[in-house]
Tab-separated table of C-alpha atoms in Angstrom:
chain	number	residue	atom	x	y	z
A	1	MET	CA	-30.890	-0.026	5.795
A	2	ARG	CA	-27.552	0.793	4.467
A	3	ARG	CA	-26.276	2.118	7.749
A	4	VAL	CA	-27.491	-1.095	9.398
A	5	VAL	CA	-25.540	-2.993	6.997
A	6	ALA	CA	-22.372	-1.024	7.413
A	7	PHE	CA	-22.527	-1.368	11.081
A	8	SER	CA	-23.002	-5.063	10.799
A	9	LYS	CA	-19.960	-5.363	8.440
A	10	LEU	CA	-17.895	-3.270	10.866
A	11	PHE	CA	-18.909	-5.404	13.758
A	12	LEU	CA	-17.836	-8.572	11.756
A	13	LEU	CA	-14.504	-6.958	11.035
A	14	GLY	CA	-14.104	-5.908	14.654
A	15	LEU	CA	-14.629	-9.506	15.713
A	16	ALA	CA	-12.004	-10.685	13.370
A	17	SER	CA	-9.514	-7.947	14.575
A	18	LEU	CA	-9.977	-9.156	18.029
A	19	PHE	CA	-8.384	-12.462	16.954
A	20	LEU	CA	-5.975	-11.239	14.284
A	21	ILE	CA	-4.354	-8.185	16.309
A	22	PRO	CA	-3.275	-10.173	19.378
A	23	LEU	CA	-2.260	-12.781	17.047
A	24	GLN	CA	-0.039	-10.486	14.969
A	25	MET	CA	1.333	-8.968	18.159
A	26	LEU	CA	2.717	-12.371	19.393
A	27	ALA	CA	3.870	-13.403	15.972
A	28	LEU	CA	6.011	-10.127	15.754
A	29	ARG	CA	7.255	-10.746	19.298
A	30	TRP	CA	8.152	-14.335	18.660
A	31	HIS	CA	8.778	-14.258	14.953
A	32	TRP	CA	6.376	-16.884	14.030
A	33	PRO	CA	5.777	-17.432	10.301
A	34	VAL	CA	2.077	-16.387	10.522
A	35	LEU	CA	3.336	-12.655	10.981
A	36	HIS	CA	3.478	-12.633	7.080
A	37	VAL	CA	-0.025	-13.967	6.403
A	38	ALA	CA	-2.204	-12.433	9.236
A	39	PRO	CA	-2.361	-8.982	7.584
A	40	LEU	CA	-3.383	-10.693	4.253
A	41	TRP	CA	-6.319	-12.327	6.211
A	42	PHE	CA	-7.383	-8.818	7.551
A	43	HIS	CA	-7.025	-6.937	4.394
A	44	SER	CA	-8.767	-9.744	2.252
A	45	LEU	CA	-11.676	-9.758	4.866
A	46	LEU	CA	-12.085	-6.000	4.799
A	47	LEU	CA	-12.281	-6.003	0.807
A	48	ARG	CA	-14.732	-8.774	0.855
A	49	LEU	CA	-17.104	-7.191	3.309
A	50	PHE	CA	-17.078	-3.930	1.540
A	51	ASP	CA	-17.490	-5.101	-2.090
A	52	VAL	CA	-13.961	-4.202	-3.337
A	53	ARG	CA	-12.787	-6.624	-6.285
A	54	VAL	CA	-9.085	-6.806	-6.951
A	55	ILE	CA	-8.141	-7.775	-10.507
A	56	GLU	CA	-4.317	-8.646	-10.515
A	57	ARG	CA	-2.408	-8.696	-13.540
A	58	GLY	CA	1.267	-9.428	-14.180
A	59	ASN	CA	3.702	-11.298	-11.967
A	60	PRO	CA	4.358	-10.259	-8.263
A	61	PRO	CA	7.895	-10.093	-6.897
A	62	GLY	CA	9.890	-13.266	-6.561
A	63	THR	CA	12.708	-14.023	-4.148
A	64	ALA	CA	15.305	-11.622	-5.457
A	65	ALA	CA	15.596	-8.293	-3.442
A	66	THR	CA	12.833	-6.274	-4.588
A	67	LEU	CA	11.633	-2.566	-4.048
A	68	VAL	CA	8.132	-2.211	-5.359
A	69	VAL	CA	7.451	1.401	-6.581
A	70	ALA	CA	3.882	2.172	-6.924
A	71	ASN	CA	1.409	5.107	-7.500
A	72	HIS	CA	-0.758	6.290	-4.651
A	73	VAL	CA	-4.495	7.221	-4.874
A	74	SER	CA	-6.098	6.472	-1.585
A	75	TRP	CA	-5.873	4.892	1.782
A	76	LEU	CA	-7.661	1.956	0.249
A	77	ASP	CA	-4.390	1.218	-1.629
A	78	ILE	CA	-3.040	-0.331	1.602
A	79	PRO	CA	-5.635	-3.110	1.794
A	80	VAL	CA	-5.739	-3.534	-1.907
A	81	ILE	CA	-1.988	-4.315	-2.312
A	82	GLY	CA	-1.979	-5.996	1.324
A	83	SER	CA	-4.645	-8.509	0.334
A	84	LEU	CA	-2.408	-9.858	-2.557
A	85	HIS	CA	0.907	-10.640	-0.954
A	86	PRO	CA	3.128	-10.498	2.241
A	87	LEU	CA	4.676	-6.999	2.103
A	88	SER	CA	5.319	-3.941	4.115
A	89	PHE	CA	5.137	-0.374	3.452
A	90	ILE	CA	7.141	2.868	3.590
A	91	ALA	CA	4.955	5.496	5.511
A	92	LYS	CA	5.425	9.051	6.881
A	93	SER	CA	6.342	9.161	10.568
A	94	GLU	CA	3.008	10.994	11.395
A	95	ILE	CA	1.015	7.869	10.612
A	96	GLU	CA	2.752	5.851	13.355
A	97	GLY	CA	0.920	8.071	15.971
A	98	TRP	CA	-2.651	8.031	14.403
A	99	PRO	CA	-5.391	6.314	16.416
A	100	VAL	CA	-6.174	2.763	15.012
A	101	ILE	CA	-4.270	3.357	11.702
A	102	GLY	CA	-0.980	3.797	13.339
A	103	LEU	CA	-1.468	0.428	15.114
A	104	PHE	CA	-2.303	-1.293	11.913
A	105	ALA	CA	0.535	0.258	10.344
A	106	ARG	CA	3.024	-1.001	12.852
A	107	LEU	CA	1.380	-4.473	12.789
A	108	GLN	CA	2.053	-4.435	9.010
A	109	ARG	CA	5.769	-3.802	9.752
A	110	SER	CA	5.885	-0.352	7.928
A	111	VAL	CA	8.947	1.482	7.864
A	112	PHE	CA	8.492	5.008	9.064
A	113	ILE	CA	10.399	8.091	7.608
A	114	ASP	CA	10.442	11.650	9.309
A	115	ARG	CA	10.527	13.928	6.404
A	116	GLN	CA	11.567	16.787	8.700
A	117	ARG	CA	14.838	15.443	9.705
A	118	LYS	CA	17.681	15.615	6.889
A	119	LYS	CA	19.416	12.415	8.142
A	120	ALA	CA	15.948	10.421	7.905
A	121	THR	CA	16.150	9.337	4.325
A	122	ALA	CA	19.717	7.877	4.866
A	123	GLU	CA	18.680	6.021	7.971
A	124	VAL	CA	15.498	4.669	6.316
A	125	ASN	CA	17.413	3.504	3.342
A	126	ASP	CA	19.865	1.644	5.552
A	127	ALA	CA	16.856	-0.053	7.274
A	128	LEU	CA	15.276	-0.818	4.015
A	129	ALA	CA	18.349	-2.296	2.558
A	130	HIS	CA	18.526	-4.811	5.596
A	131	ARG	CA	14.882	-5.841	4.741
A	132	LEU	CA	15.520	-6.070	1.135
A	133	VAL	CA	18.583	-8.292	1.702
A	134	LYS	CA	16.349	-10.772	3.760
A	135	GLY	CA	14.057	-11.095	0.763
A	136	GLU	CA	11.097	-9.046	2.180
A	137	VAL	CA	8.964	-7.048	-0.178
A	138	ILE	CA	8.705	-3.279	0.718
A	139	VAL	CA	6.196	-0.979	-1.187
A	140	LEU	CA	7.342	2.638	-1.741
A	141	PHE	CA	4.579	5.105	-2.959
A	142	ALA	CA	6.926	6.952	-5.205
A	143	GLU	CA	4.849	10.059	-5.748
A	144	GLY	CA	5.433	10.959	-2.029
A	145	THR	CA	1.554	11.758	-1.492
A	146	THR	CA	-1.826	10.715	-2.684
A	147	GLY	CA	-2.960	12.114	-6.136
A	148	ASP	CA	-6.443	12.522	-7.640
A	149	GLY	CA	-6.368	9.533	-9.609
A	150	ASN	CA	-6.628	11.454	-12.969
A	151	ARG	CA	-2.911	12.109	-13.401
A	152	LEU	CA	0.390	10.479	-11.973
A	153	LEU	CA	2.580	12.718	-10.060
A	154	PRO	CA	6.341	12.864	-10.523
A	155	PHE	CA	8.065	9.891	-8.898
A	156	ARG	CA	10.687	10.759	-6.227
A	157	SER	CA	14.014	8.987	-6.413
A	158	SER	CA	15.306	9.611	-2.862
A	159	LEU	CA	14.121	6.499	-1.224
A	160	VAL	CA	15.167	4.432	-4.146
A	161	GLY	CA	18.528	4.858	-2.473
A	162	ALA	CA	17.542	1.732	-0.457
A	163	ALA	CA	18.297	-0.182	-3.536
A	164	GLN	CA	21.506	1.250	-3.817
A	165	ALA	CA	22.322	0.432	-0.068
A	166	ALA	CA	21.217	-3.186	-0.591
A	167	LEU	CA	23.692	-3.646	-3.537
A	168	MET	CA	26.589	-3.004	-1.157
A	169	HIS	CA	25.870	-6.214	0.770
A	170	ASP	CA	28.078	-9.146	-0.219
A	171	SER	CA	25.080	-11.559	-0.252
A	172	VAL	CA	23.219	-9.581	-2.973
A	173	ASP	CA	24.153	-9.796	-6.503
A	174	GLN	CA	21.089	-7.931	-7.978
A	175	VAL	CA	18.305	-5.769	-6.681
A	176	PHE	CA	15.305	-4.940	-8.619
A	177	LEU	CA	12.516	-2.190	-8.809
A	178	GLN	CA	9.222	-3.368	-9.663
A	179	PRO	CA	6.693	-1.000	-11.036
A	180	LEU	CA	3.170	-1.439	-9.521
A	181	ALA	CA	-0.041	0.471	-11.086
A	182	ILE	CA	-3.236	0.900	-9.087
A	183	ALA	CA	-6.222	1.861	-10.866
A	184	TYR	CA	-9.861	2.083	-9.534
A	185	THR	CA	-11.787	1.185	-12.996
A	186	ARG	CA	-15.410	0.518	-11.963
A	187	ARG	CA	-17.978	1.721	-9.356
A	188	ASP	CA	-21.388	0.152	-9.147
A	189	GLY	CA	-20.537	-1.930	-12.114
A	190	LEU	CA	-19.957	1.199	-14.414
A	191	PRO	CA	-16.527	2.776	-15.473
A	192	VAL	CA	-15.165	5.410	-13.153
A	193	THR	CA	-15.439	8.839	-14.816
A	194	ARG	CA	-13.073	11.738	-14.101
A	195	ARG	CA	-15.811	13.442	-12.057
A	196	GLU	CA	-16.426	10.311	-9.798
A	197	ARG	CA	-12.524	9.760	-8.982
A	198	PRO	CA	-12.714	12.060	-5.872
A	199	PHE	CA	-15.184	9.698	-4.190
A	200	ILE	CA	-12.258	7.106	-4.611
A	201	ALA	CA	-9.088	9.195	-4.331
A	202	TRP	CA	-8.192	10.732	-0.975
A	203	TYR	CA	-5.727	13.572	-1.320
A	204	GLY	CA	-4.724	17.020	-0.512
A	205	ASP	CA	-6.897	18.564	2.434
A	206	MET	CA	-9.748	16.097	1.932
A	207	GLU	CA	-11.451	15.094	5.117
A	208	LEU	CA	-11.510	11.403	6.013
A	209	ALA	CA	-14.818	11.010	7.523
A	210	PRO	CA	-16.984	11.740	4.503
A	211	HIS	CA	-14.647	9.511	2.447
A	212	LEU	CA	-15.126	6.665	4.961
A	213	LYS	CA	-18.857	7.090	4.845
A	214	PHE	CA	-18.948	6.591	1.036
A	215	PHE	CA	-16.886	3.488	1.434
A	216	LEU	CA	-18.838	2.049	4.308
A	217	GLU	CA	-22.122	2.576	2.120
A	218	GLY	CA	-20.841	-0.417	0.194
A	219	HIS	CA	-20.677	0.695	-3.407
A	220	PRO	CA	-18.964	-2.119	-5.324
A	221	LEU	CA	-15.712	-1.111	-6.461
A	222	ASP	CA	-13.263	-2.537	-8.964
A	223	VAL	CA	-9.382	-2.215	-8.626
A	224	THR	CA	-6.980	-3.231	-11.291
A	225	VAL	CA	-3.612	-3.900	-9.915
A	226	THR	CA	-0.866	-4.365	-12.431
A	227	TRP	CA	2.695	-5.778	-11.734
A	228	GLY	CA	5.273	-4.472	-14.225
A	229	GLU	CA	8.363	-6.076	-15.361
A	230	PRO	CA	11.238	-6.000	-12.834
A	231	ILE	CA	13.870	-3.417	-13.430
A	232	PRO	CA	17.454	-4.429	-12.645
A	233	PHE	CA	18.920	-1.519	-10.590
A	234	ASN	CA	22.219	-0.320	-12.066
A	235	GLY	CA	22.987	2.203	-9.302
A	236	ASN	CA	21.624	5.192	-11.067
A	237	ARG	CA	18.369	6.266	-8.697
A	238	LYS	CA	17.190	8.834	-11.044
A	239	GLU	CA	17.229	6.643	-14.194
A	240	ALA	CA	15.740	3.570	-12.428
A	241	THR	CA	12.996	5.803	-10.938
A	242	ALA	CA	12.135	7.262	-14.278
A	243	ALA	CA	11.857	3.872	-15.769
A	244	ALA	CA	9.523	2.705	-13.140
A	245	GLU	CA	7.315	5.956	-13.507
A	246	ALA	CA	7.079	5.253	-17.176
A	247	ALA	CA	6.087	1.748	-16.593
A	248	VAL	CA	3.318	2.712	-14.139
A	249	ARG	CA	2.023	5.408	-16.418
A	250	ASN	CA	1.760	2.945	-19.313
A	251	ALA	CA	-0.068	0.382	-16.944
A	252	LEU	CA	-2.460	3.061	-15.887
A	253	LYS	CA	-3.372	3.907	-19.346
A	254	ALA	CA	-3.798	0.317	-20.406
A	255	ALA	CA	-6.198	-0.265	-17.425
């Protein structure tokens, strides 16, 4: 029975995609305003179909140039955050070539970085700076990889250089880093325990197929997303990154 329900939900999501994907492609080609909201519709539908409830706390970014600095637990983080506000992500270059996922990442206007190239970080920082100057919200998963959900990995400061590059623009007086904490708190109505986190987190060499199977079975899941107070960027990447990491750590403890 669960398999039939899962396929029915996937069918509905597929039907919606047949409308939303061409719409987003056209919106990107012709710069229609809907390009900012079509991903919201898709992510919201996906979460609703598969019983994922998002509890949002704090205030999301305003109109100032803001780089969102978040922890990273699972592929599910993307639709969770993407269902809340118009935004884009920083992703590793390999994802761009992945079937289906790569297409959705491009439609989300993700910024891809090739970590094997030494000049890649500087190039990405410059591209991100231009996006920030235009008032776009970009999400950086500052751990650089997904964790197991039980502990926060150290935040990397290299891509926070985008904030530094944005400050060099004459039209920008202030750039902010905004911490964002993602915590998966309840599964099937019960608090998520340490032993259960691997069912939610996707990290290391874990295979994606069994992970997706568990998700498709439709276990109700609660996610708490906490926006921290924006941190004015003062030009010191390591200092600003450490402050954002501390804010995310405190929010995760509270969640």
